[in-house]
PDB file of C-alpha atoms in Angstrom:
ATOM      1  CA  LYS A   4       0.000   0.000   0.000  1.00 40.00           C
ATOM      2  CA  ASP A   5       0.978   3.593  -0.549  1.00 48.00           C
ATOM      3  CA  LYS A   6       3.004   5.004   2.338  1.00 55.00           C
ATOM      4  CA  GLY A   7       0.758   8.075   2.328  1.00 75.00           C
ATOM      5  CA  MET A   8      -2.517   6.302   3.217  1.00 91.00           C
ATOM      6  CA  SER A   9      -4.460   8.002   6.000  1.00 95.00           C
ATOM      7  CA  GLU A  10      -4.437   5.822   9.107  1.00 96.00           C
ATOM      8  CA  VAL A  11      -5.250   5.827  12.796  1.00 97.00           C
ATOM      9  CA  LYS A  12      -3.363   3.840  15.450  1.00 96.00           C
ATOM     10  CA  LEU A  13      -5.074   2.367  18.523  1.00 96.00           C
ATOM     11  CA  ARG A  14      -4.086   0.180  21.458  1.00 96.00           C
ATOM     12  CA  VAL A  15      -6.997  -1.931  22.685  1.00 95.00           C
ATOM     13  CA  ARG A  16      -7.331  -3.953  25.858  1.00 93.00           C
ATOM     14  CA  LEU A  17     -10.108  -5.793  27.637  1.00 91.00           C
ATOM     15  CA  GLU A  18     -10.971  -4.834  31.209  1.00 89.00           C
ATOM     16  CA  ARG A  19     -13.232  -6.736  33.609  1.00 86.00           C
ATOM     17  CA  SER A  20     -15.068  -5.801  36.767  1.00 84.00           C
ATOM     18  CA  VAL A  21     -16.579  -8.259  39.244  1.00 76.00           C
ATOM     19  CA  LEU A  22     -18.775  -6.711  41.926  1.00 67.00           C
ATOM     20  CA  GLY A  23     -17.271  -3.308  41.182  1.00 61.00           C
ATOM     21  CA  LEU A  24     -13.609  -4.344  41.452  1.00 63.00           C
ATOM     22  CA  VAL A  25     -11.643  -3.809  38.245  1.00 63.00           C
ATOM     23  CA  ALA A  26      -9.176  -6.578  37.377  1.00 59.00           C
ATOM     24  CA  LEU A  27      -6.523  -5.435  34.918  1.00 54.00           C
ATOM     25  CA  GLU A  28      -5.007  -8.857  34.102  1.00 55.00           C
ATOM     26  CA  GLU A  29      -6.789 -12.145  34.608  1.00 53.00           C
ATOM     27  CA  GLU A  30      -6.251 -15.647  33.249  1.00 54.00           C
ATOM     28  CA  GLN A  31      -9.891 -16.674  33.611  1.00 55.00           C
ATOM     29  CA  GLU A  32     -11.762 -16.321  30.320  1.00 69.00           C
ATOM     30  CA  ALA A  33     -15.264 -17.452  31.350  1.00 77.00           C
ATOM     31  CA  TRP A  34     -17.661 -14.771  32.558  1.00 81.00           C
ATOM     32  CA  VAL A  35     -18.793 -15.115  36.168  1.00 80.00           C
ATOM     33  CA  PRO A  36     -22.059 -13.859  37.727  1.00 81.00           C
ATOM     34  CA  GLY A  37     -21.904 -10.113  38.389  1.00 82.00           C
ATOM     35  CA  GLU A  38     -19.054  -9.600  35.944  1.00 86.00           C
ATOM     36  CA  GLN A  39     -18.822  -6.826  33.370  1.00 91.00           C
ATOM     37  CA  ARG A  40     -16.250  -6.353  30.619  1.00 91.00           C
ATOM     38  CA  ARG A  41     -15.377  -3.390  28.434  1.00 93.00           C
ATOM     39  CA  ILE A  42     -12.920  -2.421  25.768  1.00 94.00           C
ATOM     40  CA  VAL A  43     -10.553   0.407  26.639  1.00 95.00           C
ATOM     41  CA  ALA A  44      -9.066   1.905  23.487  1.00 95.00           C
ATOM     42  CA  THR A  45      -6.078   4.188  23.628  1.00 97.00           C
ATOM     43  CA  VAL A  46      -6.329   6.457  20.605  1.00 97.00           C
ATOM     44  CA  VAL A  47      -2.620   6.819  19.932  1.00 98.00           C
ATOM     45  CA  SER A  48      -2.246   8.838  16.737  1.00 98.00           C
ATOM     46  CA  ALA A  49      -3.211   9.383  13.119  1.00 97.00           C
ATOM     47  CA  ARG A  50      -0.926   9.889  10.151  1.00 97.00           C
ATOM     48  CA  HIS A  51      -1.216  11.228   6.603  1.00 95.00           C
ATOM     49  CA  LEU A  52      -4.518  13.021   7.192  1.00 96.00           C
ATOM     50  CA  PRO A  53      -5.708  15.228   4.335  1.00 95.00           C
ATOM     51  CA  LYS A  54      -5.736  19.022   4.524  1.00 93.00           C
ATOM     52  CA  MET A  55      -9.368  19.797   5.392  1.00 91.00           C
ATOM     53  CA  ASP A  56      -9.394  23.509   6.179  1.00 84.00           C
ATOM     54  CA  VAL A  57      -9.214  26.456   3.774  1.00 85.00           C
ATOM     55  CA  VAL A  58      -6.883  28.184   6.218  1.00 86.00           C
ATOM     56  CA  GLY A  59      -4.638  25.793   8.120  1.00 88.00           C
ATOM     57  CA  LEU A  60      -4.367  22.027   7.933  1.00 94.00           C
ATOM     58  CA  CYS A  61      -6.811  19.857   9.873  1.00 95.00           C
ATOM     59  CA  ASP A  62      -8.143  19.966  13.457  1.00 96.00           C
ATOM     60  CA  PRO A  63      -8.726  16.228  13.968  1.00 97.00           C
ATOM     61  CA  TYR A  64     -10.540  14.368  16.713  1.00 97.00           C
ATOM     62  CA  VAL A  65     -11.719  10.758  16.950  1.00 98.00           C
ATOM     63  CA  VAL A  66     -15.159   9.390  17.738  1.00 97.00           C
ATOM     64  CA  LEU A  67     -15.458   5.726  18.729  1.00 97.00           C
ATOM     65  CA  GLU A  68     -18.928   4.204  18.384  1.00 96.00           C
ATOM     66  CA  MET A  69     -20.129   0.877  19.768  1.00 95.00           C
ATOM     67  CA  GLN A  70     -23.720  -0.284  20.140  1.00 91.00           C
ATOM     68  CA  GLY A  71     -25.149   3.203  19.693  1.00 90.00           C
ATOM     69  CA  SER A  72     -22.855   4.943  22.198  1.00 92.00           C
ATOM     70  CA  GLU A  73     -20.229   7.519  21.200  1.00 95.00           C
ATOM     71  CA  PHE A  74     -16.944   8.320  22.902  1.00 95.00           C
ATOM     72  CA  LYS A  75     -14.720  11.247  21.777  1.00 95.00           C
ATOM     73  CA  THR A  76     -11.126  12.363  22.063  1.00 96.00           C
ATOM     74  CA  GLY A  77     -10.016  15.955  22.341  1.00 96.00           C
ATOM     75  CA  VAL A  78      -9.207  18.051  19.265  1.00 97.00           C
ATOM     76  CA  SER A  79      -5.615  18.330  17.984  1.00 97.00           C
ATOM     77  CA  LYS A  80      -5.254  21.733  16.334  1.00 96.00           C
ATOM     78  CA  ASN A  81      -3.733  22.410  12.902  1.00 96.00           C
ATOM     79  CA  THR A  82      -1.991  19.070  12.184  1.00 96.00           C
ATOM     80  CA  LEU A  83      -2.026  16.222   9.660  1.00 96.00           C
ATOM     81  CA  SER A  84      -0.231  13.877  12.114  1.00 97.00           C
ATOM     82  CA  PRO A  85      -1.926  14.196  15.519  1.00 98.00           C
ATOM     83  CA  ASP A  86      -0.794  12.366  18.665  1.00 98.00           C
ATOM     84  CA  TRP A  87      -3.589  11.940  21.224  1.00 98.00           C
ATOM     85  CA  ASN A  88      -2.548   9.045  23.501  1.00 97.00           C
ATOM     86  CA  GLU A  89      -6.027   9.282  25.070  1.00 97.00           C
ATOM     87  CA  ASP A  90      -7.701   6.363  26.831  1.00 96.00           C
ATOM     88  CA  VAL A  91     -11.304   5.964  25.708  1.00 95.00           C
ATOM     89  CA  PRO A  92     -13.221   3.434  27.849  1.00 94.00           C
ATOM     90  CA  LEU A  93     -16.213   2.024  25.966  1.00 94.00           C
ATOM     91  CA  ALA A  94     -19.474   0.838  27.551  1.00 92.00           C
ATOM     92  CA  TRP A  95     -19.511  -2.061  30.022  1.00 92.00           C
ATOM     93  CA  LEU A  96     -21.120  -5.271  28.717  1.00 92.00           C
ATOM     94  CA  HIS A  97     -22.725  -7.664  31.167  1.00 90.00           C
ATOM     95  CA  ALA A  98     -22.628 -11.144  29.578  1.00 89.00           C
ATOM     96  CA  ALA A  99     -20.685 -13.206  27.052  1.00 87.00           C
ATOM     97  CA  ALA A 100     -23.706 -13.274  24.693  1.00 89.00           C
ATOM     98  CA  GLU A 101     -23.837  -9.460  24.753  1.00 91.00           C
ATOM     99  CA  ALA A 102     -20.114  -9.338  23.890  1.00 90.00           C
ATOM    100  CA  ASP A 103     -20.536 -11.844  21.045  1.00 87.00           C
ATOM    101  CA  ALA A 104     -23.262  -9.610  19.566  1.00 91.00           C
ATOM    102  CA  ALA A 105     -21.342  -6.346  20.093  1.00 92.00           C
ATOM    103  CA  GLY A 106     -20.651  -5.854  16.374  1.00 93.00           C
ATOM    104  CA  ASP A 107     -18.009  -3.348  15.336  1.00 95.00           C
ATOM    105  CA  VAL A 108     -16.244  -0.553  17.110  1.00 96.00           C
ATOM    106  CA  VAL A 109     -16.475   2.190  14.487  1.00 97.00           C
ATOM    107  CA  VAL A 110     -13.547   4.596  14.491  1.00 97.00           C
ATOM    108  CA  LYS A 111     -14.319   7.955  12.845  1.00 97.00           C
ATOM    109  CA  VAL A 112     -11.844  10.775  12.409  1.00 97.00           C
ATOM    110  CA  PHE A 113     -13.398  14.227  12.075  1.00 97.00           C
ATOM    111  CA  ASP A 114     -12.054  17.703  11.350  1.00 96.00           C
ATOM    112  CA  TRP A 115     -13.302  20.127  14.011  1.00 95.00           C
ATOM    113  CA  ASP A 116     -14.866  23.343  12.717  1.00 89.00           C
ATOM    114  CA  MET A 117     -15.945  26.196  14.978  1.00 85.00           C
ATOM    115  CA  GLY A 118     -19.697  26.731  14.936  1.00 81.00           C
ATOM    116  CA  SER A 119     -20.613  23.658  12.864  1.00 83.00           C
ATOM    117  CA  ALA A 120     -20.557  19.893  12.928  1.00 85.00           C
ATOM    118  CA  GLY A 121     -17.163  18.371  12.183  1.00 90.00           C
ATOM    119  CA  ASP A 122     -16.306  17.197   8.671  1.00 93.00           C
ATOM    120  CA  LEU A 123     -15.734  13.453   8.346  1.00 96.00           C
ATOM    121  CA  VAL A 124     -12.110  12.701   7.449  1.00 96.00           C
ATOM    122  CA  GLY A 125     -12.414   8.894   7.328  1.00 96.00           C
ATOM    123  CA  VAL A 126     -13.750   5.725   8.955  1.00 97.00           C
ATOM    124  CA  ALA A 127     -12.313   2.380  10.096  1.00 97.00           C
ATOM    125  CA  LYS A 128     -13.753  -0.583  12.043  1.00 96.00           C
ATOM    126  CA  ILE A 129     -12.635  -3.136  14.614  1.00 95.00           C
ATOM    127  CA  ASP A 130     -14.633  -6.326  15.276  1.00 93.00           C
ATOM    128  CA  ALA A 131     -15.525  -5.931  18.983  1.00 93.00           C
ATOM    129  CA  GLY A 132     -16.316  -9.650  19.279  1.00 88.00           C
ATOM    130  CA  VAL A 133     -12.679 -10.484  18.503  1.00 88.00           C
ATOM    131  CA  VAL A 134     -11.474  -8.124  21.253  1.00 90.00           C
ATOM    132  CA  PHE A 135     -13.968  -9.552  23.778  1.00 88.00           C
ATOM    133  CA  ARG A 136     -12.609 -13.084  23.121  1.00 85.00           C
ATOM    134  CA  ARG A 137      -9.069 -12.019  24.012  1.00 86.00           C
ATOM    135  CA  LYS A 138      -7.395 -12.499  27.374  1.00 86.00           C
ATOM    136  CA  VAL A 139      -8.428  -9.842  29.884  1.00 87.00           C
ATOM    137  CA  GLY A 140      -5.657  -7.259  30.178  1.00 88.00           C
ATOM    138  CA  ALA A 141      -3.882  -8.222  26.943  1.00 87.00           C
ATOM    139  CA  VAL A 142      -2.980  -5.158  24.869  1.00 92.00           C
ATOM    140  CA  SER A 143      -3.035  -5.159  21.063  1.00 92.00           C
ATOM    141  CA  GLU A 144      -1.774  -2.307  18.920  1.00 95.00           C
ATOM    142  CA  VAL A 145      -3.574  -1.892  15.610  1.00 95.00           C
ATOM    143  CA  THR A 146      -3.097   0.532  12.734  1.00 96.00           C
ATOM    144  CA  LEU A 147      -6.264   0.983  10.693  1.00 96.00           C
ATOM    145  CA  GLU A 148      -6.480   2.477   7.218  1.00 96.00           C
ATOM    146  CA  LEU A 149      -9.181   5.138   7.033  1.00 96.00           C
ATOM    147  CA  GLU A 150     -11.807   4.620   4.323  1.00 94.00           C
ATOM    148  CA  GLY A 151     -13.507   7.465   2.444  1.00 89.00           C
ATOM    149  CA  VAL A 152     -10.759   9.926   3.246  1.00 84.00           C
ATOM    150  CA  GLY A 153     -11.012  13.669   2.832  1.00 75.00           C
ATOM    151  CA  LYS A 154     -13.190  16.213   1.111  1.00 58.00           C
ATOM    152  CA  GLU A 155     -13.316  14.249  -2.156  1.00 46.00           C
ATOM    153  CA  GLY A 156     -14.472  10.964  -0.586  1.00 40.00           C
ATOM    154  CA  PRO A 157     -17.798   9.791   0.866  1.00 39.00           C
ATOM    155  CA  THR A 158     -19.012  11.692   3.912  1.00 38.00           C
ATOM    156  CA  GLY A 159     -20.385   8.945   6.110  1.00 36.00           C
ATOM    157  CA  GLU A 160     -23.354   7.374   4.371  1.00 32.00           C
TER     158      GLU A 160
END
C-alpha cells in the first residue's frame, strides 16, 4: 500500500469488573455472575490526514462508536499527524452473549470546525467480538487504514 494512506493507530485492551472491582489482568476467560467487561481503546495517533481547512491544515478528533454509544477524544489543532494518547473506555457489557453480539467498534476521524458539525475525514472498524474473546488485560496495537478519506471521498453514508 501507498506510504501516504491516511491511518489511525489504537491500542486496545479488555478490562473486567466483578462486583465493582476492576481486574486489569486475569487468566480466567469465562464470565462469572456479576461480571462486566469493556474495551478500553487508547487512541494513539493518526498519520497522513488530508488538509481539510481552507486556512490551516486539519483539526482532527476521533469518535469511537459501539452499540449506539459515542466516545470522543479531544481536538488536535492544525496538524495532519496528531498524537492523542487518550484512553477511551467504551461501555460495560454484562454477559458473554452481549459481547458476542457487540458488532463493530467504528472509528471515525473528524475535522473540528468552529460553529458547525465536524467534517468526516475517514472511517475504520474493529470487530468488537474479537477483542472480547481475548485475554483480559492483553494489549493489542492496531493501525487501521481510514476509508472514504477527505473532502473528495464519501461523507459517512
